[in-house]
JSON list of C-alpha atoms in Angstrom, two decimals:
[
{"chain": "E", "resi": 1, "resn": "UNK", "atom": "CA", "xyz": [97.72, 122.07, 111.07]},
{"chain": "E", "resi": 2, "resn": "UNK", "atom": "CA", "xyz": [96.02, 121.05, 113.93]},
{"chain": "E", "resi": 3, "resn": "UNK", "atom": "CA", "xyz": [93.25, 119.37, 112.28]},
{"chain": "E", "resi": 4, "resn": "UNK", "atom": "CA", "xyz": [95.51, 117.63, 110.76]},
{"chain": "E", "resi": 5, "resn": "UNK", "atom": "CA", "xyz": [97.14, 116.32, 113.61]},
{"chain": "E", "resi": 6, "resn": "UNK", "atom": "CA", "xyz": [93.55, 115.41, 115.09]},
{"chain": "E", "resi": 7, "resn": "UNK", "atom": "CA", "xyz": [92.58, 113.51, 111.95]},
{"chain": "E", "resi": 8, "resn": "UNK", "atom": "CA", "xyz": [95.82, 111.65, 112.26]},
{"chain": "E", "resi": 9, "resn": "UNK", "atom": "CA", "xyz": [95.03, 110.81, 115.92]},
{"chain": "E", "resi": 10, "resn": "UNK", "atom": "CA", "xyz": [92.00, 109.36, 115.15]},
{"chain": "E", "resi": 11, "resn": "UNK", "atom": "CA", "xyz": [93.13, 107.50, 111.89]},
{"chain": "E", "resi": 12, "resn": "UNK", "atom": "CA", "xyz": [95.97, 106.18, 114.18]},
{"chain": "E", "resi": 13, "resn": "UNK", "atom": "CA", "xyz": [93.72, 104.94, 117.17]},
{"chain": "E", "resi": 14, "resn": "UNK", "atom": "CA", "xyz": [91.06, 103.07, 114.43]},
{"chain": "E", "resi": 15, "resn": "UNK", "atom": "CA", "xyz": [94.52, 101.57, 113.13]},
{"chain": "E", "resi": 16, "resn": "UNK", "atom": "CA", "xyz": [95.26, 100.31, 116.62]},
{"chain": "E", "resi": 17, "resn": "UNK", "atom": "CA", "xyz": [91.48, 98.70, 117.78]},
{"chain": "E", "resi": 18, "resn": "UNK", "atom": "CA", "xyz": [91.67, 97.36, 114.04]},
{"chain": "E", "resi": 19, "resn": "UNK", "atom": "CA", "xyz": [94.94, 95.56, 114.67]},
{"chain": "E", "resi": 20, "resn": "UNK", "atom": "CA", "xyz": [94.15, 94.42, 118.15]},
{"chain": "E", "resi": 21, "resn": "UNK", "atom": "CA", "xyz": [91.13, 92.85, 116.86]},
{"chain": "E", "resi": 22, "resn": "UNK", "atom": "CA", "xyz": [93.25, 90.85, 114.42]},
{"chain": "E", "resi": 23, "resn": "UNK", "atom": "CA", "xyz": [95.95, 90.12, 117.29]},
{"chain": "E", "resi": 24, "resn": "UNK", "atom": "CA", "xyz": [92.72, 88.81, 119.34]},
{"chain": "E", "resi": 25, "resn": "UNK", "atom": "CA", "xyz": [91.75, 86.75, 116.46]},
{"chain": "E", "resi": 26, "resn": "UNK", "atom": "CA", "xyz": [95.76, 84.80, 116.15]},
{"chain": "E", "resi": 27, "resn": "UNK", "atom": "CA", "xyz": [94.94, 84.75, 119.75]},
{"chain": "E", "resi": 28, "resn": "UNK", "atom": "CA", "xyz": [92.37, 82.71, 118.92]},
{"chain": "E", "resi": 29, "resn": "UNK", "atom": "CA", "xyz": [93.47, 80.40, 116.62]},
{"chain": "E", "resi": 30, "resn": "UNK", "atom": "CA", "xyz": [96.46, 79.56, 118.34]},
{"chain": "E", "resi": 31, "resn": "UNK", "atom": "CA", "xyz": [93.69, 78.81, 121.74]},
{"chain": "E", "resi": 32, "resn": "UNK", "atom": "CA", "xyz": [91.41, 77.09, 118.97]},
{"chain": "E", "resi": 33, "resn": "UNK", "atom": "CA", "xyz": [94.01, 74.60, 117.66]},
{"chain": "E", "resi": 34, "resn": "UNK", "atom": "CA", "xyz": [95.34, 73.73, 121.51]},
{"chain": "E", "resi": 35, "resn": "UNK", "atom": "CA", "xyz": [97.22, 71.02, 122.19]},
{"chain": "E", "resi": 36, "resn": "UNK", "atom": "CA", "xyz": [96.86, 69.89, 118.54]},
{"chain": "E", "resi": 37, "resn": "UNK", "atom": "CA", "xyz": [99.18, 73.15, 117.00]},
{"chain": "E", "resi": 38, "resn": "UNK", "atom": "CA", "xyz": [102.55, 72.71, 115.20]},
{"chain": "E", "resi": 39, "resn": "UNK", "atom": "CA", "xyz": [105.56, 73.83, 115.98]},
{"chain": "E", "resi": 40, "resn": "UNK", "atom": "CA", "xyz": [105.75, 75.50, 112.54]},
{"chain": "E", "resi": 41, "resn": "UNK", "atom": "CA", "xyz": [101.80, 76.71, 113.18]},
{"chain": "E", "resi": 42, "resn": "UNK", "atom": "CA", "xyz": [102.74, 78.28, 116.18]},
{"chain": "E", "resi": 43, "resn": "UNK", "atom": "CA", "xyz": [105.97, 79.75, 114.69]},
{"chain": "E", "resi": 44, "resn": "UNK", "atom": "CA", "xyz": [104.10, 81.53, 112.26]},
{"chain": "E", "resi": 45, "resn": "UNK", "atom": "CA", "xyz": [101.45, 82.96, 114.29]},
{"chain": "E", "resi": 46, "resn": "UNK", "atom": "CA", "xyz": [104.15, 84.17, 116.35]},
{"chain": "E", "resi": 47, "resn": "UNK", "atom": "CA", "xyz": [105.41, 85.80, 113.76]},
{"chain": "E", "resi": 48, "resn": "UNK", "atom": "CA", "xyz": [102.30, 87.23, 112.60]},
{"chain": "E", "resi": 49, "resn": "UNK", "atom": "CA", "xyz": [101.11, 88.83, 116.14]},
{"chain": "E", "resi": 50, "resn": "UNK", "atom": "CA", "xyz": [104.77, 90.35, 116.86]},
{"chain": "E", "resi": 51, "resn": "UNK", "atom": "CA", "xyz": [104.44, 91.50, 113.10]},
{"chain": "E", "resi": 52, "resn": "UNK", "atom": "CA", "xyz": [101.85, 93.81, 114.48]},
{"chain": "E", "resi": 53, "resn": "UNK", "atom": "CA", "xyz": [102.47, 94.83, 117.31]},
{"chain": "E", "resi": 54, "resn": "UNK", "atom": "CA", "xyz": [105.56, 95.93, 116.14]},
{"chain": "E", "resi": 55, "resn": "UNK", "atom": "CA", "xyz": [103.82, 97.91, 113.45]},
{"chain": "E", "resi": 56, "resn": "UNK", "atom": "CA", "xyz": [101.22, 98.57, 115.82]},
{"chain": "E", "resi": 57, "resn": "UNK", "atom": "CA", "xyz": [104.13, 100.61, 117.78]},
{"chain": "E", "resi": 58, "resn": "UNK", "atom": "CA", "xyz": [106.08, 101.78, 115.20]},
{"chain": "E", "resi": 59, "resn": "UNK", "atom": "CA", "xyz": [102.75, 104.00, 114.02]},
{"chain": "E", "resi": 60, "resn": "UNK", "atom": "CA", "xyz": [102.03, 104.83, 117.12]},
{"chain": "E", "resi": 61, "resn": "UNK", "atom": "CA", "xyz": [105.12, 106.20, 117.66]},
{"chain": "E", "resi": 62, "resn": "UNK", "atom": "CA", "xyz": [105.59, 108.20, 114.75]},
{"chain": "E", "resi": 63, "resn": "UNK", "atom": "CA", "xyz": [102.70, 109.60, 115.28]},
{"chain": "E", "resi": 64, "resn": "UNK", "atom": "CA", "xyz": [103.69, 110.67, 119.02]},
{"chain": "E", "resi": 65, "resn": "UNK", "atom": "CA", "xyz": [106.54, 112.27, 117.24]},
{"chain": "E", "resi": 66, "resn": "UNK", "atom": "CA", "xyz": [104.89, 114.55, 115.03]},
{"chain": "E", "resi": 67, "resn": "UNK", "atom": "CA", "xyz": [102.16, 115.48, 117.39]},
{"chain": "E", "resi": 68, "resn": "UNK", "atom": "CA", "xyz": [105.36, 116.26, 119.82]},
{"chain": "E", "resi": 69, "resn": "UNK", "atom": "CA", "xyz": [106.98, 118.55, 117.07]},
{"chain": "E", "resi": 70, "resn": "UNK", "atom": "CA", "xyz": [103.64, 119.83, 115.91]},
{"chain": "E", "resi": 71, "resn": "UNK", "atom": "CA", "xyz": [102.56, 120.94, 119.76]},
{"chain": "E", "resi": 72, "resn": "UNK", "atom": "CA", "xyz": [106.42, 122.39, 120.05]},
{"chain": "E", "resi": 73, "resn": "UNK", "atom": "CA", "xyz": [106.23, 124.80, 117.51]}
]
């Protein structure tokens, strides 16, 4: 239904700021530990920041597809 489709929208974009603010936060480790990281520090932060925005995507995608279908019926 369609306010299902809004409630998703908004439960998507809250998922989104929430995950940016954790992105800015590696962000801010990896600035906080400067010169003085790892390689294996910085390998896992990495990991963890293209962790998210990879699920940050994949969400946002599959909820672009639904909303698609939903608005072509």
């Amino acid at each position: 239904s369609q306010e299902q489709i809004v409630a998703m929208g908004t439960a998507v974009r809250g998922y989104v700021a929430a995950m940016q603010s954790a992105l800015d936060c590696i962000d801010g480790v990896e600035a906080k530990l400067g010169e003085a990281i790892t390689a294996e520090q910085k390998g896992s932060l990495n990991a963890l920041y293209n962790n998210g925005v990879d699920q940050m995507q994949a969400i946002a995608e599959s909820y672009n597809e639904q909303a698609r279908a939903f608005k072509a019926r």
